[in-house]
Each structure stands twice: as structure tokens, then as C-alpha cells.
Coordinates of C-alpha atoms in Angstrom, one line a residue:
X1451 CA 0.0 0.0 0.0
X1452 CA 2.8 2.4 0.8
X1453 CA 4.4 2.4 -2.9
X1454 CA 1.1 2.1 -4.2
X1455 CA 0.3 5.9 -2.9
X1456 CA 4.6 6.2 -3.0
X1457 CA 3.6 5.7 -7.1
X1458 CA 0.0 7.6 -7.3
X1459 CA 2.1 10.5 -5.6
X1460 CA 5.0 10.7 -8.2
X1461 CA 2.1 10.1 -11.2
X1462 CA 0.7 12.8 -10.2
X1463 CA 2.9 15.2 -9.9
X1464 CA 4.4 14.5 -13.3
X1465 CA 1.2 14.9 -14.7
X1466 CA 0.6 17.8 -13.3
X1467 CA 3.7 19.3 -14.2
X1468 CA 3.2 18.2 -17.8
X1469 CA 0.0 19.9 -18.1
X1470 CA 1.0 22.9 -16.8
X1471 CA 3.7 23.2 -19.1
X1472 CA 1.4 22.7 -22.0
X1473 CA -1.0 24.9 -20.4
X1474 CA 1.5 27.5 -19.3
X1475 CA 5.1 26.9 -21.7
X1476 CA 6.7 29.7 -19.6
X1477 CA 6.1 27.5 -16.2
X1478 CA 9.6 26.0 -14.8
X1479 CA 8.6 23.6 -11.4
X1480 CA 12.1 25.0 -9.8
X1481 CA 12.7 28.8 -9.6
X1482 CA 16.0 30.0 -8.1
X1483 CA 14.1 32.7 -6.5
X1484 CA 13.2 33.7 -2.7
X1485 CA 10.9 35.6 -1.5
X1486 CA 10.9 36.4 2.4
X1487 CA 7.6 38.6 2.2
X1488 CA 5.7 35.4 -0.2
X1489 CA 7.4 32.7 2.3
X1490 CA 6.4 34.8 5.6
X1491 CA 2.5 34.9 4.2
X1492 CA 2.5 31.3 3.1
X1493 CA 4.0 30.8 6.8
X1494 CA 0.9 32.7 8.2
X1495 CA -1.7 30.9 6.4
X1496 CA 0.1 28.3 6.8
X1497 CA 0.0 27.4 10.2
X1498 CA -3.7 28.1 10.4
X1499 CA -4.8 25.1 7.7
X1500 CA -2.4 23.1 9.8
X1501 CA -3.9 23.9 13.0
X1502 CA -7.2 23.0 11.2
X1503 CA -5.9 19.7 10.1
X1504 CA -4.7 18.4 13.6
X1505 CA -8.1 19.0 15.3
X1506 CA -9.9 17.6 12.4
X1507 CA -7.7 14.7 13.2
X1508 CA -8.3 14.6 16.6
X1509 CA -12.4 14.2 15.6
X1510 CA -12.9 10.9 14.9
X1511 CA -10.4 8.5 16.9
X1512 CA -11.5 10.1 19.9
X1513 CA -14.8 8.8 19.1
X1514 CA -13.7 5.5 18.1
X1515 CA -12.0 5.2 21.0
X1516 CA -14.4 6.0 23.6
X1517 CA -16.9 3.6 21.5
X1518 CA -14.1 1.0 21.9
X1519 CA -13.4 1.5 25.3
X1520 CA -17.5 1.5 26.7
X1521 CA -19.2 -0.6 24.6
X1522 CA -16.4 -2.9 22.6
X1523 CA -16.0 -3.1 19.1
X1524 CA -19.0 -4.0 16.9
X1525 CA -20.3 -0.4 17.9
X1526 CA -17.0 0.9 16.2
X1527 CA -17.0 -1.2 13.0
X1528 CA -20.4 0.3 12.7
X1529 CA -19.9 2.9 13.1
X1530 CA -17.1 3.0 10.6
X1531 CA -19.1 1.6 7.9
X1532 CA -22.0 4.3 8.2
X1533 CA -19.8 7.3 8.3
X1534 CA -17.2 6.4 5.8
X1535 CA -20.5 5.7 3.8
X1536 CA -22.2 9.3 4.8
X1537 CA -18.8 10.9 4.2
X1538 CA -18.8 9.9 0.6
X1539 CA -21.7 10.6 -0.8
X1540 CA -21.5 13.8 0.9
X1541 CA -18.4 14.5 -0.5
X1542 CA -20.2 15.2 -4.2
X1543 CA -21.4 18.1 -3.2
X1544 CA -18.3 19.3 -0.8
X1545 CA -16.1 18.7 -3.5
X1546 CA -17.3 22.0 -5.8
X1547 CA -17.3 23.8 -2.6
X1548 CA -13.5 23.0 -2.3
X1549 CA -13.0 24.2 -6.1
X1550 CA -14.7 27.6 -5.3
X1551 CA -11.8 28.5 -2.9
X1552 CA -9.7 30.4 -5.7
X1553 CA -12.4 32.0 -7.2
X1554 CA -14.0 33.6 -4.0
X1555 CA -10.5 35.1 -3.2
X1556 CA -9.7 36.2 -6.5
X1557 CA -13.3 37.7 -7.0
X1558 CA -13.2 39.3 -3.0
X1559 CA -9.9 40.9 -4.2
X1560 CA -11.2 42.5 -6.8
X1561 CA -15.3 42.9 -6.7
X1562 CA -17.1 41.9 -3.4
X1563 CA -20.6 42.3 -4.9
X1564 CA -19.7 39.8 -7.3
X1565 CA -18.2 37.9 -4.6
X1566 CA -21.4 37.8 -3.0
X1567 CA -23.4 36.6 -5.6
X1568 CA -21.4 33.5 -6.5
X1569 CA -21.3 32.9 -2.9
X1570 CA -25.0 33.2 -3.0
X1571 CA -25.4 30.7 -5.8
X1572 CA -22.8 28.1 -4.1
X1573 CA -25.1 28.3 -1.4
X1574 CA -28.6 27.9 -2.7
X1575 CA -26.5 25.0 -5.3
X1576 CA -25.3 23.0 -2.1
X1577 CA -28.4 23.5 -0.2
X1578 CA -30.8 21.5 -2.7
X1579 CA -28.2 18.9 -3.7
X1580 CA -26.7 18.2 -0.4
X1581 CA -30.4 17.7 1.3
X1582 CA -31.8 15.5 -1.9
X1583 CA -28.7 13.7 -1.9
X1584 CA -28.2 13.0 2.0
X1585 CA -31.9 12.4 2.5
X1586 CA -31.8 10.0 -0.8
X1587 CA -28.8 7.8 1.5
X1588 CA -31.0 8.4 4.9
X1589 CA -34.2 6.9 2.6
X1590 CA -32.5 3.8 1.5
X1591 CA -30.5 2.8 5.0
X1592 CA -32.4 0.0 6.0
X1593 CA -31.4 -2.0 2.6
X1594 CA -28.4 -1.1 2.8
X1595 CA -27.9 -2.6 6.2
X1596 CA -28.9 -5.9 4.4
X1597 CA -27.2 -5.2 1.7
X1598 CA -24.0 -4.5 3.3
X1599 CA -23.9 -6.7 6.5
X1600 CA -26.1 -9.4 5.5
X1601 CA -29.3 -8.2 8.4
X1602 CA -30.9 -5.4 9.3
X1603 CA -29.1 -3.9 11.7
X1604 CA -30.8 -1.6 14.2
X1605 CA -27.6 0.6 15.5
X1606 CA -26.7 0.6 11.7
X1607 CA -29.8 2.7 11.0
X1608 CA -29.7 4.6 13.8
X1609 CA -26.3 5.7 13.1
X1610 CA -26.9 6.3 10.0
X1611 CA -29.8 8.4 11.0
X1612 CA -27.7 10.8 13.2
X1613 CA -24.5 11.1 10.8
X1614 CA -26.7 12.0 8.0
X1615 CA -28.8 14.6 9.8
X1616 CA -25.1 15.9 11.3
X1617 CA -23.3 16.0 8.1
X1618 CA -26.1 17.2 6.4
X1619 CA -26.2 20.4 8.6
X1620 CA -22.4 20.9 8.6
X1621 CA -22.6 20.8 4.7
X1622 CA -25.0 23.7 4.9
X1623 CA -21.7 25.9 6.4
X1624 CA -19.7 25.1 3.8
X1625 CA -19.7 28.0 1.0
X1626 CA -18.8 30.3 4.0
X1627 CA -16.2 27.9 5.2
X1628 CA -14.3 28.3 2.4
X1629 CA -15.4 31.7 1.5
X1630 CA -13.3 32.3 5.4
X1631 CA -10.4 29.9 4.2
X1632 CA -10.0 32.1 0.8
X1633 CA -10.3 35.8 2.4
X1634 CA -7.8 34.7 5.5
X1635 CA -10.7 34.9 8.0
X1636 CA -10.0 31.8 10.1
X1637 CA -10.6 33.1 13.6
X1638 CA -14.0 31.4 13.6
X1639 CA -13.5 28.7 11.5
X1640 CA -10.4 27.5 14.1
X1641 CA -12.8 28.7 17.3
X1642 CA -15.5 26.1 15.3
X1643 CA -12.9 23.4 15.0
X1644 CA -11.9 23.8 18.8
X1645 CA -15.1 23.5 20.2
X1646 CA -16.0 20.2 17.9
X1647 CA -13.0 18.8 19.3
X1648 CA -13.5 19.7 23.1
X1649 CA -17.5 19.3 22.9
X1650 CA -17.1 15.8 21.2
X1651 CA -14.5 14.6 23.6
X1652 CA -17.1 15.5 26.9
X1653 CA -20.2 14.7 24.9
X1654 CA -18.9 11.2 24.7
X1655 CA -17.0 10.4 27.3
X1656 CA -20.8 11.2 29.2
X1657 CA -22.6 9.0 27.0
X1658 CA -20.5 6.2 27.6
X1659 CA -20.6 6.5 31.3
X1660 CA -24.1 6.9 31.9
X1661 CA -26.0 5.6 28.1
X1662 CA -25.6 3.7 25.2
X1663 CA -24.0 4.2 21.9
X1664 CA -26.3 5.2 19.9
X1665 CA -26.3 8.3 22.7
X1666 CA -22.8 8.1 22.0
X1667 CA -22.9 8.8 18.2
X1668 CA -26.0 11.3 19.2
X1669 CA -23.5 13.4 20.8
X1670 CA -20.3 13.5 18.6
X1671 CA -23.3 14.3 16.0
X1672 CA -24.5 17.5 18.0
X1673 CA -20.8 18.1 18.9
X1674 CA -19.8 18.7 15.0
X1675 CA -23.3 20.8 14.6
X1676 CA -22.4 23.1 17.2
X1677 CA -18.9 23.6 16.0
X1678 CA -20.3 24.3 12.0
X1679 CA -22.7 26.4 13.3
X1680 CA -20.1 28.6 15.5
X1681 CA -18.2 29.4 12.1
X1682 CA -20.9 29.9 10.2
X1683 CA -22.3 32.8 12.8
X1684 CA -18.9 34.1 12.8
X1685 CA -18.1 34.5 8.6
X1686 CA -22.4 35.6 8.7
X1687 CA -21.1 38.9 8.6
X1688 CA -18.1 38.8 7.0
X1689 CA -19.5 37.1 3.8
X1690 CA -22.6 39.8 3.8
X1691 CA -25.1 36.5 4.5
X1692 CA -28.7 37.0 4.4
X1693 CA -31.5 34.6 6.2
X1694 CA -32.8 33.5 2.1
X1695 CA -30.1 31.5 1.8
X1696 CA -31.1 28.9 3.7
X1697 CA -35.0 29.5 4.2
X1698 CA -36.1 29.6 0.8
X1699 CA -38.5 27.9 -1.6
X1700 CA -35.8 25.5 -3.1
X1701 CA -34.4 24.4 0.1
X1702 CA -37.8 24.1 1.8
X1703 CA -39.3 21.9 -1.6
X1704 CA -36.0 19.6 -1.6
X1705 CA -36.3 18.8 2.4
X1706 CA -40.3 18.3 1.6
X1707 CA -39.1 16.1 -1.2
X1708 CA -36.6 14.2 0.4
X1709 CA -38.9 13.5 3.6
X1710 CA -41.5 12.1 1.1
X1711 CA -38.9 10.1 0.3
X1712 CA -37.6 8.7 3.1
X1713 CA -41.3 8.1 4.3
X1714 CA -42.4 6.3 1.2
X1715 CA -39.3 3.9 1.3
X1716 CA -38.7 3.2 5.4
X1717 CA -42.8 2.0 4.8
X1718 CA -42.2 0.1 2.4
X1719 CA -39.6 -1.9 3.5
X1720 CA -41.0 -2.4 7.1
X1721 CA -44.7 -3.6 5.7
X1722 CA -43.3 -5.3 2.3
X1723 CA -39.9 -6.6 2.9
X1724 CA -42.0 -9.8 5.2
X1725 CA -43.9 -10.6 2.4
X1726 CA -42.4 -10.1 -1.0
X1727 CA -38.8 -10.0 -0.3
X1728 CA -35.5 -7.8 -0.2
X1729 CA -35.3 -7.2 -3.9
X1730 CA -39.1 -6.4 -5.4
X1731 CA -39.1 -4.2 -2.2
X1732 CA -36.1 -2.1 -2.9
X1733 CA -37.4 -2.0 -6.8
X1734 CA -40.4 -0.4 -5.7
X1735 CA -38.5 2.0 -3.1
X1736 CA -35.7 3.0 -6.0
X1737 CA -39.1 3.5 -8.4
X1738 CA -41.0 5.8 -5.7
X1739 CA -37.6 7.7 -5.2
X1740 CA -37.0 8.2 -8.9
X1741 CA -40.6 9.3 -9.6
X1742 CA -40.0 12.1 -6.7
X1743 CA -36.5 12.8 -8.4
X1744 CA -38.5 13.9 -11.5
X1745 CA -40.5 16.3 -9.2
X1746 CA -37.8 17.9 -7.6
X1747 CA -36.1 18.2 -11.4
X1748 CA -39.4 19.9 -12.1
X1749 CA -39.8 22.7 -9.5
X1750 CA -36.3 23.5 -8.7
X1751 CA -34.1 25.5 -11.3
X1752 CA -30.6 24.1 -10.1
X1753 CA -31.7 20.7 -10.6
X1754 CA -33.1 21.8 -14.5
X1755 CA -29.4 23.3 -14.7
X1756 CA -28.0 20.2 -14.2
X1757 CA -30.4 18.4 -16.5
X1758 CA -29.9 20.9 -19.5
X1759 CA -26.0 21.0 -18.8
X1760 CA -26.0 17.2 -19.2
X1761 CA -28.8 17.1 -22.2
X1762 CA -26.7 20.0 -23.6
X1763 CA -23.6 17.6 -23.6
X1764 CA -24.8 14.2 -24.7
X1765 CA -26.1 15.9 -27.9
X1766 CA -22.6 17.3 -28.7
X1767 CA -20.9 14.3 -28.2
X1768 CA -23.5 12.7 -30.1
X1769 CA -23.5 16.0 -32.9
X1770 CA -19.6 15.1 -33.4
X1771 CA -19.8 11.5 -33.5
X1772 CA -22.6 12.2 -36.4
X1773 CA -20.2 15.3 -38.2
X1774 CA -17.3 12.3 -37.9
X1775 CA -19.4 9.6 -39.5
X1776 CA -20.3 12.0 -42.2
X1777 CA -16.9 12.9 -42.8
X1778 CA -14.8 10.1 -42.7
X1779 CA -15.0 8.1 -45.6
X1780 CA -16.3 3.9 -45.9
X1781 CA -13.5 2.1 -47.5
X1782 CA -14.9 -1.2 -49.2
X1783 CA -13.7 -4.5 -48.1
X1784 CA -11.0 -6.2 -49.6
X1785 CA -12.8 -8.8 -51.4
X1786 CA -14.9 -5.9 -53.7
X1787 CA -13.9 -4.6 -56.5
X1788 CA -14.7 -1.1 -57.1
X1789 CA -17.3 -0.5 -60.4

């Protein structure tokens, strides 16, 4: 595994330094330049995304361990499995966010209205496809935990239940996380971090004395609420925020949508699953989600967005593939003669 990564690391960076001498033929990757003024800001910054990084490491093992420790290690496998599995799905819509970072500094630098507005649209973007998305995973939980472990697993679902809802509310803070990161305004982003850290560590270490793991995973969940929440009061003002970006019509329809849902399929499966079995079940839950999908594509314009974007691009693959066909000339086989 080491010289797997050891390889993927080296790959990479040759590729990227290919590209960007295609891209950019002036690039050279070694400069015999210093700058003390350019080292002593990346020094600055610096320190902060690495103070970050520690606490964010200091998240998760603490819960592990205390799980470990109190109630043994099923709870932790678990546990494991459902956030590793929240975690990734909700990285398709954190991912963009990350992307944005450059272009909210560049565009703060230079025009804070427009700024604003792209912060505004990352907002309302991550909103509707973070809560459809999450609430999709939350909707189909209980066949995944036959899917994946081979039974329904109670504390499978229930976890589930509590990271989703978590991460699902941290994901609402993040177009003014990174806004912070890209402007240098990390005082209450690292205050956030801090108290997820401390919060967790005492939320836990009470469940396990005196309740059970779900309570457990119940309070690192409110622990990493309280901490996204903190930093997203503090940038409120720095980022000019206003109270529509999260109460809106698009948000309120995607929540509505998603609960529908998660209703439709959780009945399902707990009156049908008896009688007709795992798969004809989850057929009919994937059919009542997909039908709802439609609806939501329907009344909300970032999900149309998406739709004509793709539409948009299948035809022009499709356009070339026809102009190349046209183009490119049928030779006859070998065995013809030509007339």
C-alpha cells in the first residue's frame, strides 16, 4: 500500500507538471528565486490550515476510542461503515465547494458584490443537492444494512440516521467555510474546529458512562453541529449573509421532497420486505424515489441546470460522432472490386 500511494504520488505530480507546461510553456517547477515577504505569508496561512488539520484529526479516533473503550467493538465497526459511507456521498457536493476557494478570493480581491453573488449561488447549489442527496442515503438505510452486512441492523440505521442529519447540517456551512479559508478569516473557523474537538471529547465520554452508543454517536453528532454552526455565525457577517439562503423555496421543496422520500421507502420496506422480499421491495423504493427525483427536477431550477447542462452535452458528443461519421469516408472491403 505504501508504494502504491509512494507511485500515485510521483504520477501525479508529473502529470501535473506536464499539463501545466502545456498549459503554461513559460512554467519551470524549480525557480532559483526567494521571496521572504511570499514565504512569511505562506508561513501565516500556513500554520492556520495546519492547526485545522490536527483538530480535524483529533475528531474521529476520539470517538472511536471512547466507543471502543465503553461498549467494545462492533459499535465501532459500525460505526465506521456508516460514516465512511455518509462521508462519501456527501463528498459530491463538498467537493465543488473545495474548487470555489480560488475563485471567492480572486473575486473578494477584486469585486465583493460579485463575490457575494457567487457565494449566494454556491449556497442555494449545495443546499438543494446536499439535502436530496443525503436524505436519498438516509431513505434507502435500512437496505443497505442488508445489503452491506447481510441483516438489518438496528444501531446501523440509527447511526446512519444521526450522521446523515449531522453532516447534512455541517454541509449547509460550507460556501462560508471556504469563503473564510480564501479571504484569510480563520478566527471562527479554528474557534469552530476547537469546540467540535473539546464538545465531542465530553459529549462522549458522558454518554458512555451513563448511556448507550447510539447516545454516544447522538452526541459527537451535535458536537460537529455546534462547532459548524459557530463558524458559520462568525463569517455571517463577513460574507454579507442573508437569512434566504437557507430559508427559501428551493431548500424548503428539496427537504419536503426528500422526507416524502424517506417516508415512502422506510414503509415500504418495514410492511413489504416480510412478504415479497429484499429485492421487489427495494425495486419499488428506488421507483417511488426516482418518480419524486422527477418532481424535484421539475420545480427546482438548479436541478433543470444540471439536466440541460448534461442534455446539452450528450447531444454534442452525439452532434460530433454524427459530423465524424459524415466525414470520414467507408472504404470497401478487400474482397470488392470497385465498379
Amino acid at each position: 500500500l505504501g508504494f502504491a500511494q509512494f507511485g500515485q504520488s510521483i504520477f501525479a505530480l508529473a502529470s501535473a507538471s506536464f499539463v501545466l507546461k502545456r498549459v503554461l510553456p513559460e512554467f519551470r517547477a524549480m525557480r532559483p528565486r526567494w521571496s521572504q515577504a511570499l514565504f512569511l505569508e505562506l508561513l501565516r496561512y500556513g500554520w492556520k490550515l495546519q492547526s485545522i488539520y490536527i483538530l480535524v484529526l483529533l475528531y474521529e479516533p476520539v470517538t472511536k476510542l471512547l466507543l471502543a473503550q465503553f461498549f467494545g467493538v462492533i459499535p465501532v465497526g459500525l460505526f465506521e461503515m456508516t460514516n465512511r459511507l455518509v462521508q462519501q456521498v456527501r463528498s459530491l457536493v463538498l467537493a465543488p465547494n473545495n474548487a470555489l476557494l480560488p475563485a471567492f478570493a480572486d473575486l473578494h480581491g477584486r469585486s465583493e458584490a460579485r463575490a457575494s453573488a457567487l457565494l449566494s449561488r454556491a449556497q442555494g447549489a449545495t443546499n438543494v443537492f446536499g439535502t436530496s442527496i443525503l436524505l436519498s442515503l438516509l431513505a434507502v438505510l435500512p437496505f443497505l444494512s442488508e445489503l452491506w452486512i447481510g441483516h438489518y441492523d438496528l444501531n446501523f440505521v440509527h447511526y446512519g440516521v444521526i450522521l446523515c442529519i449531522a453532516w447534512l447540517l455541517n454541509l449547509y456551512t460550507a460556501p462560508p467555510y471556504y469563503f473564510g479559508m480564501a479571504i484569510n478569516f480563520f478566527r471562527w473557523i479554528i474557534t469552530g474546529h476547537v469546540v467540535v474537538t473539546v464538545l465531542n471529547f465530553a459529549l462522549c465520554l458522558i454518554a458512555g458512562v451513563w448511556f448507550d452508543a447510539t447516545d454516544l454517536v447522538f452526541g459527537t453528532g451535535i458536537a460537529l453541529v455546534c462547532g459548524s454552526f459557530i463558524w458559520l455565525a462568525g463569517n455571517w457577517r463577513m460574507s454579507a449573509y442573508q437569512l434566504n439562503y437557507f430559508l427559501n423555496a428551493r431548500t424548503l421543496t428539496a427537504w419536503a421532497i426528500g422526507a416524502i422520500s424517506v417516508t415512502l421507502s422506510w414503509t415500504l420496506y418495514y410492511n413489504l420486505r416480510a412478504n415479497i422480499g429484499l429485492a421487489p421491495t427495494l425495486f419499488l423504493a428506488v421507483l417511488g424515489i426516482a418518480a419524486l427525483a422527477v418532481g424535484l427536477v421539475l420545480l427546482v431550477p438548479e436541478y433543470r441546470r444540471v439536466v440541460h447542462s448534461f442534455s446539452r452535452i450528450a447531444l454534442g458528443i452525439r452532434h460530433s460522432h454524427l459530423q465524424t461519421a459524415k466525414t470520414t469516408p467507408i472504404s470497401p472491403p478487400d474482397n470488392i472490386e470497385m465498379q
